[in-house]
Amino acid sequence: MATNIPTARTAIILAAGKGMRMKSAMPKVMHAVAGKAMIDWSIDLALSVECDRTLVVCSPGQPDLKAHVEARLGPGTVALQERQLGTGDAVRAARQAFGSLSGTVVVLYGDTPLIRPESVRSLFEAVEADATLGVLGFEAAEPGGYGRLIMAGDASLSRIIEAKDATAEERAVTLCNSGVMAGRADKLFALLERVTNDNAKGEFYLTDIVGLAKSDGGTNQVVVCEEADVLGVNSRIQLAEANAAFQARKRSNIMASGVTLLAPETVFFSHDTEIGPDTIVEPNVVFGPGVKIDENVQIKAFSQLEGAHVSSGAVVGPYARLRPGSEIGPDVRIGNFVETKNVRLGQGAKINHLSYAGDGSVGAGANIGAGTIFCNYDGFEKHETHVGAGAFVGSNSALVAPVRVGDGAYIGSGSVITKDVSADALSVARARQIERAGWAVTYRSSMQAKKENTSGE
Ligand code: UD1
Ligand code: CA
């Protein structure tokens, strides 16, 4: 009788490579795609396919990367590969560091961010059925430096040949290796022991275990996915290609979920952007990480949002900047050249022109006039400004925090408000206007006389 005990699943993420082609002081896998470091894409993928353990191989020269991984996965989840002798050597380093691993293992490369969970699940299923090794492959438009998948007559996978070691005929093969490979732990590690570095790069290739498995009489299976899902990032150009592939995927998903993008190719999303149906996004809008937009919102052209929540019925922009902690209530109006940060705006509040609202709150229905500034910083600390519901702040006012404006209060234009304002009061804090009748006539004639005297000299 077959038992139904689930097999333990382990993900080993390879991230120790030098990443020379990035020409960066930062480890390659710390570079971001759609606002998320590539290593986090891999870790999130492993977690999303129910891996019981996720382990990352780093090099000793990447202390920041190790700290980043341990902060996410806990202590004891990083293996150090002393020297970067190839992907096969990296998996061996994992085995040495973690001792015996049982169940199924999937190897993920830390420089391949856009792999879909269903692809990895299919590999696990292939191996948990009867494949010796499962490899995620794709049809490459330009196979370039990718390893080529050499198939046997029975549609199983014979071996993987690296581009640098391939013959012209093998290089013509367009079915390529994504770098994702799964196998039973005991089998995979036993095969790895037999890998040598007798090849063009003098490296221990993980990919060599495929040919070894086949010559032992095993059957390897290929799962095919879209090329855009498995773009490997080795250079800044490929980083840009991966970002572009993400944007294309995200734009389609967002539109499919009921959002209108007037010029999709000019709107840039983050990995985690959420937008509700019937929202309209105009051209040239950039979403940084942590943005959630509810349904029926309008985001007008040239706005930038980050760490913000916008509630339904709100209109934002054009040219608005919503920074982290902006909590925009229902039906709020945020107009051109308005910046918000760490501020809560109640239902129907309006800040329509040229203003900064940082650290505090604006009550429901309040109107913040053009050019109003929340002066939140005294050079050392940040302070809060709270404007009550229904209050009216006249244009060009400075609210010097900490300060509170009561519900329904009026602030005269051009005021510098340094003290709290009571509910329903009028507060004006500027020099009183004076008037001198006929002053301009006297002034002009005296100036004219002066000019005539000097020109006659
Ligand atoms: C690799 C595959 C190739 C595949 C391609 C997909 C091998 C030998 N080749 O080539 O078949 O088409 O990925 O993108 O596996 N790494 C280590 N330690 C090392 C070397 C590499 O941890 O000693 C890590 C790197 O950090 C990287 C990953 O392994 O995340 C892949 O290494 P990389 O050098 O980029 O391999 P490719 O040449 O791209
Ligand atoms: Ca690579």
Coordinates of N, CA, C and O in Angstrom, one line a residue, residues 13 36 39-49 72 271:
I13 N 19.2 27.5 -2.5 CA 19.3 28.7 -3.4 C 20.8 29.1 -3.5 O 21.5 29.3 -2.5
K36 N 12.3 44.5 -5.3 CA 12.5 43.4 -4.4 C 13.9 42.8 -4.8 O 14.0 42.4 -5.9
I39 N 17.4 37.9 -4.3 CA 17.5 36.8 -3.4 C 16.1 36.6 -2.7 O 15.7 35.5 -2.4
D40 N 15.4 37.8 -2.5 CA 14.1 37.6 -1.8 C 13.0 37.0 -2.8 O 12.1 36.4 -2.3
W41 N 13.2 37.3 -4.1 CA 12.3 36.6 -5.1 C 12.5 35.1 -4.9 O 11.5 34.3 -4.9
S42 N 13.7 34.6 -4.8 CA 14.0 33.2 -4.7 C 13.5 32.6 -3.4 O 12.9 31.6 -3.3
I43 N 13.7 33.4 -2.3 CA 13.3 32.9 -1.0 C 11.7 32.8 -1.0 O 11.1 31.9 -0.5
D44 N 11.1 33.9 -1.5 CA 9.6 33.9 -1.5 C 9.1 32.7 -2.4 O 8.0 32.1 -2.0
L45 N 9.8 32.4 -3.5 CA 9.4 31.3 -4.3 C 9.4 30.0 -3.5 O 8.5 29.2 -3.5
A46 N 10.6 29.8 -2.8 CA 10.7 28.6 -2.0 C 9.6 28.5 -1.0 O 9.0 27.4 -0.8
L47 N 9.3 29.6 -0.3 CA 8.3 29.5 0.7 C 6.9 29.3 0.1 O 6.1 28.6 0.7
S48 N 6.7 29.8 -1.1 CA 5.4 29.6 -1.7 C 5.1 28.2 -2.2 O 4.0 27.9 -2.5
V49 N 6.1 27.4 -2.4 CA 5.9 26.0 -2.8 C 6.1 25.0 -1.7 O 6.4 23.9 -1.8
R72 N 15.8 36.8 7.4 CA 14.5 36.3 6.8 C 14.2 34.9 7.2 O 13.1 34.5 7.5
H271 N 6.7 44.9 -7.0 CA 6.4 43.5 -6.9 C 5.1 43.3 -6.1 O 4.3 42.3 -6.4

